Coordinates of C-alpha atoms in Angstrom, one line a residue:
Chain A
K1 CA 30.3 1.5 9.3
Q2 CA 29.6 -0.2 6.2
E3 CA 26.1 0.4 4.6
V4 CA 24.8 -1.7 1.8
T5 CA 21.9 -0.6 -0.5
Q6 CA 20.2 -2.6 -3.1
I7 CA 18.2 -1.2 -6.0
P8 CA 15.5 -1.9 -7.1
A9 CA 13.8 -3.3 -4.0
A10 CA 11.6 -5.3 -6.4
L11 CA 11.7 -6.3 -10.1
S12 CA 9.2 -8.1 -12.3
V13 CA 10.4 -9.2 -15.9
P14 CA 9.0 -11.6 -18.5
E15 CA 10.8 -14.9 -18.9
G16 CA 13.8 -14.7 -21.1
E17 CA 14.8 -11.2 -20.4
N18 CA 18.4 -10.4 -19.4
L19 CA 18.4 -8.3 -16.0
V20 CA 20.8 -6.5 -13.8
L21 CA 20.6 -6.2 -10.0
N22 CA 22.5 -3.5 -8.2
C23 CA 24.4 -3.4 -4.9
S24 CA 26.2 -0.3 -3.6
F25 CA 28.4 0.0 -0.4
T26 CA 29.9 2.9 1.4
D27 CA 33.3 1.5 2.5
S28 CA 35.4 0.5 -0.3
A29 CA 38.0 -1.2 2.0
I30 CA 36.3 -4.6 1.4
Y31 CA 37.9 -8.0 1.5
N32 CA 35.1 -9.6 -0.8
L33 CA 31.5 -9.4 -1.8
Q34 CA 29.1 -12.2 -1.8
W35 CA 25.7 -12.7 -3.7
F36 CA 22.9 -14.9 -2.0
R37 CA 19.6 -16.2 -3.2
Q38 CA 16.7 -16.6 -0.7
D39 CA 13.6 -18.4 -1.7
P40 CA 10.4 -17.7 0.5
G41 CA 10.6 -19.5 3.8
K42 CA 14.1 -20.8 3.2
G43 CA 17.9 -20.1 4.1
L44 CA 20.3 -18.4 2.0
T45 CA 22.1 -20.0 -1.1
S46 CA 25.5 -18.7 -2.0
L47 CA 25.5 -17.8 -5.6
L48 CA 28.9 -16.1 -6.2
L49 CA 31.8 -14.5 -4.1
I50 CA 34.1 -12.0 -5.7
Q51 CA 37.4 -11.3 -4.0
S52 CA 38.5 -7.7 -3.8
S53 CA 41.3 -8.3 -6.3
Q54 CA 38.7 -9.5 -9.0
R55 CA 36.5 -7.6 -11.3
E56 CA 33.9 -10.3 -12.0
Q57 CA 32.8 -13.9 -11.4
T58 CA 30.7 -16.0 -13.5
S59 CA 28.5 -19.1 -12.8
G60 CA 26.3 -20.3 -15.6
R61 CA 23.9 -17.7 -16.4
L62 CA 25.1 -15.3 -13.5
N63 CA 27.7 -12.8 -13.8
A64 CA 28.6 -10.6 -10.9
S65 CA 30.9 -7.5 -11.3
L66 CA 32.8 -5.4 -8.6
D67 CA 34.0 -1.9 -8.8
K68 CA 35.4 -1.0 -5.6
S69 CA 36.4 2.5 -6.4
S70 CA 32.7 3.4 -7.1
G71 CA 31.3 1.1 -4.4
R72 CA 29.2 -0.9 -6.7
S73 CA 28.6 -4.5 -7.6
T74 CA 26.2 -5.8 -10.2
L75 CA 24.6 -9.2 -10.6
Y76 CA 23.6 -10.0 -14.2
I77 CA 21.2 -12.7 -15.0
A78 CA 21.0 -13.8 -18.5
A79 CA 17.9 -15.4 -20.2
S80 CA 15.9 -15.4 -16.9
Q81 CA 13.6 -18.2 -16.0
P82 CA 10.6 -18.5 -13.7
G83 CA 12.7 -20.5 -11.3
D84 CA 15.0 -17.5 -10.9
S85 CA 12.1 -15.9 -8.9
A86 CA 13.6 -15.2 -5.3
T87 CA 15.2 -12.6 -3.3
Y88 CA 18.8 -11.7 -4.2
L89 CA 21.0 -10.3 -1.4
C90 CA 24.4 -9.0 -1.5
A91 CA 26.7 -9.0 1.6
L92 CA 30.1 -7.8 2.6
P93 CA 32.4 -8.6 5.4
N94 CA 33.1 -5.4 7.7
S95 CA 36.5 -4.0 7.2
G96 CA 39.3 -4.3 9.8
G97 CA 39.3 -6.9 12.6
S98 CA 35.6 -7.8 12.6
N99 CA 35.8 -9.0 9.0
Y100 CA 33.7 -12.1 9.9
K101 CA 30.5 -10.0 10.3
L102 CA 28.6 -9.8 7.0
T103 CA 26.5 -6.6 6.4
F104 CA 23.6 -7.4 4.2
G105 CA 21.5 -5.3 1.8
K106 CA 17.8 -5.6 2.2
G107 CA 17.6 -7.4 -1.0
T108 CA 15.9 -7.3 -4.4
L109 CA 12.7 -9.4 -4.8
L110 CA 12.8 -10.7 -8.4
T111 CA 9.7 -12.2 -10.0
V112 CA 10.2 -13.8 -13.6
N113 CA 6.8 -14.2 -15.2
P114 CA 6.2 -17.3 -17.6
Chain B
G1 CA 28.8 -33.3 1.3
A2 CA 26.1 -32.2 3.8
G3 CA 25.4 -28.5 4.2
V4 CA 24.6 -26.6 7.4
S5 CA 21.6 -28.0 9.2
Q6 CA 19.3 -26.4 11.7
S7 CA 16.6 -27.7 14.1
P8 CA 13.8 -27.2 14.6
S9 CA 12.8 -25.7 11.3
N10 CA 9.8 -24.0 13.0
K11 CA 9.2 -23.3 16.7
V12 CA 6.1 -21.6 18.1
T13 CA 6.4 -20.8 22.0
E14 CA 4.5 -18.7 24.4
K15 CA 5.8 -15.5 25.7
G16 CA 8.0 -15.9 28.7
K17 CA 9.2 -19.5 27.7
D18 CA 12.9 -20.5 27.0
V19 CA 13.9 -21.9 23.6
E20 CA 16.9 -23.6 22.2
L21 CA 18.0 -23.4 18.5
R22 CA 20.4 -25.9 17.2
C23 CA 22.9 -25.6 14.4
D24 CA 25.1 -28.3 12.9
P25 CA 27.9 -26.7 10.7
I26 CA 29.7 -28.2 7.7
S27 CA 32.2 -30.7 8.7
G28 CA 35.7 -29.2 9.0
H29 CA 34.4 -25.5 9.1
T30 CA 36.1 -23.8 12.0
A31 CA 33.9 -20.6 11.9
L32 CA 30.2 -20.5 12.7
Y33 CA 27.9 -17.5 12.9
W34 CA 24.3 -16.8 13.9
Y35 CA 22.2 -14.1 12.2
R36 CA 18.6 -13.1 12.8
Q37 CA 16.3 -12.0 9.9
S38 CA 13.2 -10.0 11.0
L39 CA 10.5 -8.5 9.0
G40 CA 11.7 -4.9 7.8
Q41 CA 14.9 -5.2 9.6
G42 CA 16.9 -7.4 7.2
L43 CA 19.7 -9.7 8.4
E44 CA 21.7 -8.8 11.5
F45 CA 24.8 -10.4 12.9
L46 CA 24.3 -12.1 16.4
I47 CA 27.5 -14.0 17.4
Y48 CA 30.6 -15.6 15.9
F49 CA 32.7 -18.7 16.9
Q50 CA 36.1 -19.3 15.6
G51 CA 37.9 -22.5 16.8
N52 CA 38.7 -22.3 20.4
S53 CA 38.8 -18.5 20.6
A54 CA 36.4 -16.4 22.6
P55 CA 33.2 -15.8 20.7
D56 CA 32.3 -12.3 19.6
K57 CA 28.8 -11.9 21.2
S58 CA 28.7 -8.2 20.3
G59 CA 25.5 -8.7 18.2
L60 CA 23.4 -10.4 20.9
P61 CA 20.5 -8.0 21.4
S62 CA 20.0 -8.8 25.1
D63 CA 21.3 -10.7 28.0
R64 CA 18.4 -13.0 27.3
F65 CA 20.2 -14.4 24.5
S66 CA 23.2 -16.8 24.7
A67 CA 25.0 -19.2 22.7
E68 CA 27.6 -22.0 22.9
R69 CA 29.5 -24.3 20.7
T70 CA 30.6 -27.5 22.0
G71 CA 33.5 -29.5 20.7
G72 CA 34.1 -26.9 18.0
S73 CA 31.1 -28.3 16.1
V74 CA 27.4 -28.0 17.2
S75 CA 26.1 -24.8 18.4
T76 CA 23.1 -23.9 20.4
L77 CA 21.4 -20.5 20.6
T78 CA 19.3 -20.1 23.6
I79 CA 16.8 -17.4 24.2
Q80 CA 15.3 -17.0 27.7
R81 CA 12.1 -15.6 28.7
T82 CA 11.0 -15.0 25.1
Q83 CA 9.4 -11.9 24.0
Q84 CA 7.1 -11.2 21.0
E85 CA 10.0 -9.2 19.5
D86 CA 12.1 -12.1 19.4
S87 CA 9.9 -13.6 16.6
A88 CA 12.1 -13.9 13.6
V89 CA 14.0 -16.4 11.4
Y90 CA 17.4 -17.4 13.1
L91 CA 19.9 -18.4 10.5
C92 CA 23.2 -20.1 11.2
A93 CA 26.3 -20.2 8.9
S94 CA 29.7 -21.7 8.7
S95 CA 32.9 -21.1 6.8
R96 CA 36.5 -22.6 6.6
G97 CA 37.8 -19.6 8.3
R98 CA 37.1 -16.0 8.8
A99 CA 34.5 -14.5 6.5
G100 CA 36.9 -11.9 5.4
R101 CA 38.5 -14.5 3.2
N102 CA 36.1 -17.4 3.0
E103 CA 32.5 -18.0 1.7
Q104 CA 29.8 -18.3 4.4
Y105 CA 27.3 -21.2 3.9
F106 CA 23.9 -20.7 5.5
G107 CA 21.5 -23.1 6.9
P108 CA 17.8 -23.3 6.1
G109 CA 17.0 -21.3 9.4
T110 CA 14.7 -21.6 12.2
R111 CA 11.4 -19.7 12.2
L112 CA 10.6 -18.6 15.8
T113 CA 7.1 -17.3 16.6
V114 CA 6.5 -16.0 20.1
T115 CA 2.8 -15.8 20.9

């Protein structure tokens, strides 16, 4: 059974700082890994999806990397802004026949202070 | 185009009443998912629909929960005889195909409070 861990659980940084969020998983036989953002009281917004054959994906100030062999993914946020404050979740489809089920980490609550 | 929509956005109900939650997926998406997000529990899978195939209901927590998807589009999640532990945010998602290869897009959720 896939287990997903996100560290740290919470992070507070000053505006302009570069930061890294971590996601680790136990089963390396993955199809892809998806990073989401969730604002308070809102649904999930997809940020990046990395296929298992890829090492990284970039979108604007966001860069996500994937290392299947070590069971890790990182989300790098450059030049953070107060608007980046949210909970960031990583999720992976189960391996095998039930790969439509996403297993989520518990998230990292990011606060960017102006 | 339009994203996944859910209604109502908030629902307060008395213990023992039945509730229906609605999800409109992105047009053309064949796969639809329901998840539940509870305080301290994180996000958990409830049910999956793919085209005309039989749904995977393995995540439904009890037989008080049921879901259907009409015409391969709109889905309704029904909770009968609600209990306080059913209080959570219910999220719907859709994708072009199975999540193993395709990105899931989530709706804004329905916050259910059972008093």
